[in-house]
């Protein structure tokens, strides 16, 4: 290991054994039924090189929040009324299109809870 390529982390950084423990460390009041202020949320974040990792963390954090999940679905299928170009609707089954989760677009299945923070871009 090249010492010039090694980053020394401060000893004060917490080390978590489980994802649930890490989520509770970053968001200690997550399991309470309270409204989180903007400053509370902007002072905490998860960073990852992968959108899939963040999606998994968000799903776990949502499960830890109190309340019932509300599920919203995007359009179930591509519009077939477009007579100009049907190559996409003819080539890919609806189930496959709904399975995709491209960056920059909302997921096909969006799960939320009352009081759950969301970010609109």
PDB file of C-alpha atoms in Angstrom:
ATOM      1  CA  UNK A   1       0.000   0.000   0.000  1.00  0.00           C
ATOM      2  CA  UNK A   2       1.375   3.364  -1.035  1.00  0.00           C
ATOM      3  CA  UNK A   3       1.122   5.795   1.939  1.00  0.00           C
ATOM      4  CA  UNK A   4       0.564   8.689  -0.458  1.00  0.00           C
ATOM      5  CA  UNK A   5      -2.591   6.978  -1.749  1.00  0.00           C
ATOM      6  CA  UNK A   6      -3.975   6.135   1.687  1.00  0.00           C
ATOM      7  CA  UNK A   7      -6.468   8.447   3.330  1.00  0.00           C
ATOM      8  CA  UNK A   8      -6.383   8.483   7.104  1.00  0.00           C
ATOM      9  CA  UNK A   9      -9.850   8.899   8.597  1.00  0.00           C
ATOM     10  CA  UNK A  10     -10.244  10.619  11.960  1.00  0.00           C
ATOM     11  CA  UNK A  11     -10.712   8.204  14.843  1.00  0.00           C
ATOM     12  CA  UNK A  12     -13.914  10.044  15.789  1.00  0.00           C
ATOM     13  CA  UNK A  13     -15.694   8.601  12.756  1.00  0.00           C
ATOM     14  CA  UNK A  14     -18.220   6.030  13.858  1.00  0.00           C
ATOM     15  CA  UNK A  15     -18.008   2.523  12.526  1.00  0.00           C
ATOM     16  CA  UNK A  16     -21.281   0.700  12.089  1.00  0.00           C
ATOM     17  CA  UNK A  17     -21.675  -3.051  11.972  1.00  0.00           C
ATOM     18  CA  UNK A  18     -25.008  -3.084  10.116  1.00  0.00           C
ATOM     19  CA  UNK A  19     -26.804  -0.883   7.617  1.00  0.00           C
ATOM     20  CA  UNK A  20     -29.589  -0.259  10.145  1.00  0.00           C
ATOM     21  CA  UNK A  21     -27.021   0.951  12.684  1.00  0.00           C
ATOM     22  CA  UNK A  22     -25.472   3.251  10.061  1.00  0.00           C
ATOM     23  CA  UNK A  23     -28.866   4.709   9.126  1.00  0.00           C
ATOM     24  CA  UNK A  24     -29.670   5.313  12.809  1.00  0.00           C
ATOM     25  CA  UNK A  25     -26.290   7.024  13.250  1.00  0.00           C
ATOM     26  CA  UNK A  26     -26.856   9.379  10.314  1.00  0.00           C
ATOM     27  CA  UNK A  27     -30.581   9.954  11.032  1.00  0.00           C
ATOM     28  CA  UNK A  28     -31.037   9.348  14.791  1.00  0.00           C
ATOM     29  CA  UNK A  29     -34.685  10.537  14.880  1.00  0.00           C
ATOM     30  CA  UNK A  30     -35.768   8.563  11.817  1.00  0.00           C
ATOM     31  CA  UNK A  31     -37.915   6.109  13.768  1.00  0.00           C
ATOM     32  CA  UNK A  32     -39.814   8.887  15.559  1.00  0.00           C
ATOM     33  CA  UNK A  33     -43.034  10.196  14.089  1.00  0.00           C
ATOM     34  CA  UNK A  34     -41.846  13.786  13.762  1.00  0.00           C
ATOM     35  CA  UNK A  35     -41.439  16.206  10.903  1.00  0.00           C
ATOM     36  CA  UNK A  36     -37.786  16.665  10.038  1.00  0.00           C
ATOM     37  CA  UNK A  37     -36.607  20.207   9.415  1.00  0.00           C
ATOM     38  CA  UNK A  38     -34.763  21.202   6.287  1.00  0.00           C
ATOM     39  CA  UNK A  39     -31.605  21.900   8.282  1.00  0.00           C
ATOM     40  CA  UNK A  40     -31.786  18.455   9.934  1.00  0.00           C
ATOM     41  CA  UNK A  41     -31.861  16.839   6.503  1.00  0.00           C
ATOM     42  CA  UNK A  42     -29.235  19.034   4.826  1.00  0.00           C
ATOM     43  CA  UNK A  43     -26.722  18.348   7.600  1.00  0.00           C
ATOM     44  CA  UNK A  44     -26.832  14.602   6.900  1.00  0.00           C
ATOM     45  CA  UNK A  45     -26.327  12.545   3.776  1.00  0.00           C
ATOM     46  CA  UNK A  46     -25.183   9.259   2.317  1.00  0.00           C
ATOM     47  CA  UNK A  47     -22.736   9.340  -0.574  1.00  0.00           C
ATOM     48  CA  UNK A  48     -22.116   6.454  -2.902  1.00  0.00           C
ATOM     49  CA  UNK A  49     -20.705   5.902  -6.355  1.00  0.00           C
ATOM     50  CA  UNK A  50     -23.713   3.746  -7.206  1.00  0.00           C
ATOM     51  CA  UNK A  51     -27.357   4.788  -7.530  1.00  0.00           C
ATOM     52  CA  UNK A  52     -28.311   1.182  -6.749  1.00  0.00           C
ATOM     53  CA  UNK A  53     -26.570   1.400  -3.353  1.00  0.00           C
ATOM     54  CA  UNK A  54     -28.393   4.633  -2.490  1.00  0.00           C
ATOM     55  CA  UNK A  55     -31.694   3.160  -3.646  1.00  0.00           C
ATOM     56  CA  UNK A  56     -31.152   0.184  -1.322  1.00  0.00           C
ATOM     57  CA  UNK A  57     -30.256   2.473   1.610  1.00  0.00           C
ATOM     58  CA  UNK A  58     -33.333   4.624   0.932  1.00  0.00           C
ATOM     59  CA  UNK A  59     -35.552   1.529   0.898  1.00  0.00           C
ATOM     60  CA  UNK A  60     -34.129   0.346   4.228  1.00  0.00           C
ATOM     61  CA  UNK A  61     -34.503   3.815   5.778  1.00  0.00           C
ATOM     62  CA  UNK A  62     -38.107   4.049   4.575  1.00  0.00           C
ATOM     63  CA  UNK A  63     -38.895   0.682   6.187  1.00  0.00           C
ATOM     64  CA  UNK A  64     -37.540   2.018   9.494  1.00  0.00           C
ATOM     65  CA  UNK A  65     -39.833   5.064   9.439  1.00  0.00           C
ATOM     66  CA  UNK A  66     -43.174   4.756  11.226  1.00  0.00           C
ATOM     67  CA  UNK A  67     -46.366   4.679   9.210  1.00  0.00           C
ATOM     68  CA  UNK A  68     -47.877   2.846   6.299  1.00  0.00           C
ATOM     69  CA  UNK A  69     -46.201   2.802   2.907  1.00  0.00           C
ATOM     70  CA  UNK A  70     -48.072   4.382   0.031  1.00  0.00           C
ATOM     71  CA  UNK A  71     -47.164   3.005  -3.393  1.00  0.00           C
ATOM     72  CA  UNK A  72     -47.324   5.102  -6.550  1.00  0.00           C
ATOM     73  CA  UNK A  73     -46.873   3.637 -10.019  1.00  0.00           C
ATOM     74  CA  UNK A  74     -45.698   5.403 -13.156  1.00  0.00           C
ATOM     75  CA  UNK A  75     -47.510   4.911 -16.464  1.00  0.00           C
ATOM     76  CA  UNK A  76     -47.983   1.179 -16.855  1.00  0.00           C
ATOM     77  CA  UNK A  77     -47.105   1.006 -20.527  1.00  0.00           C
ATOM     78  CA  UNK A  78     -45.776   3.037 -23.388  1.00  0.00           C
ATOM     79  CA  UNK A  79     -48.351   4.892 -25.412  1.00  0.00           C
ATOM     80  CA  UNK A  80     -49.514   2.799 -28.355  1.00  0.00           C
ATOM     81  CA  UNK A  81     -51.483   5.667 -29.886  1.00  0.00           C
ATOM     82  CA  UNK A  82     -48.387   7.049 -31.567  1.00  0.00           C
ATOM     83  CA  UNK A  83     -48.777   5.912 -35.159  1.00  0.00           C
ATOM     84  CA  UNK A  84     -45.476   7.495 -36.203  1.00  0.00           C
ATOM     85  CA  UNK A  85     -42.979   5.118 -34.577  1.00  0.00           C
ATOM     86  CA  UNK A  86     -43.956   1.935 -32.742  1.00  0.00           C
ATOM     87  CA  UNK A  87     -40.529   0.332 -32.763  1.00  0.00           C
ATOM     88  CA  UNK A  88     -40.071   0.671 -28.997  1.00  0.00           C
ATOM     89  CA  UNK A  89     -43.552  -0.524 -28.055  1.00  0.00           C
ATOM     90  CA  UNK A  90     -43.287  -3.473 -30.424  1.00  0.00           C
ATOM     91  CA  UNK A  91     -39.756  -4.439 -29.457  1.00  0.00           C
ATOM     92  CA  UNK A  92     -39.876  -4.482 -25.646  1.00  0.00           C
ATOM     93  CA  UNK A  93     -42.535  -6.006 -23.401  1.00  0.00           C
ATOM     94  CA  UNK A  94     -44.169  -3.686 -20.874  1.00  0.00           C
ATOM     95  CA  UNK A  95     -42.761  -5.675 -17.941  1.00  0.00           C
ATOM     96  CA  UNK A  96     -39.219  -5.040 -19.162  1.00  0.00           C
ATOM     97  CA  UNK A  97     -39.800  -1.297 -19.596  1.00  0.00           C
ATOM     98  CA  UNK A  98     -41.253  -1.113 -16.062  1.00  0.00           C
ATOM     99  CA  UNK A  99     -38.238  -2.997 -14.674  1.00  0.00           C
ATOM    100  CA  UNK A 100     -35.782  -0.349 -15.928  1.00  0.00           C
ATOM    101  CA  UNK A 101     -34.620   2.321 -13.510  1.00  0.00           C
ATOM    102  CA  UNK A 102     -32.623   4.824 -15.578  1.00  0.00           C
ATOM    103  CA  UNK A 103     -30.858   7.667 -13.766  1.00  0.00           C
ATOM    104  CA  UNK A 104     -32.688  10.965 -13.847  1.00  0.00           C
ATOM    105  CA  UNK A 105     -36.138   9.393 -14.049  1.00  0.00           C
ATOM    106  CA  UNK A 106     -38.397   8.369 -11.175  1.00  0.00           C
ATOM    107  CA  UNK A 107     -38.784   4.650 -10.565  1.00  0.00           C
ATOM    108  CA  UNK A 108     -41.795   2.774 -11.936  1.00  0.00           C
ATOM    109  CA  UNK A 109     -42.788   1.877  -8.364  1.00  0.00           C
ATOM    110  CA  UNK A 110     -42.331   4.740  -5.878  1.00  0.00           C
ATOM    111  CA  UNK A 111     -42.874   3.963  -2.191  1.00  0.00           C
ATOM    112  CA  UNK A 112     -43.422   6.840   0.255  1.00  0.00           C
ATOM    113  CA  UNK A 113     -44.703   7.408   3.780  1.00  0.00           C
ATOM    114  CA  UNK A 114     -46.341  10.459   5.318  1.00  0.00           C
ATOM    115  CA  UNK A 115     -43.505  12.638   6.629  1.00  0.00           C
ATOM    116  CA  UNK A 116     -40.930  10.935   4.414  1.00  0.00           C
ATOM    117  CA  UNK A 117     -38.492  13.487   2.993  1.00  0.00           C
ATOM    118  CA  UNK A 118     -38.280  13.606  -0.793  1.00  0.00           C
ATOM    119  CA  UNK A 119     -36.106  15.628  -3.133  1.00  0.00           C
ATOM    120  CA  UNK A 120     -37.600  17.099  -6.275  1.00  0.00           C
ATOM    121  CA  UNK A 121     -35.130  18.072  -8.965  1.00  0.00           C
TER     122      UNK A 121
END
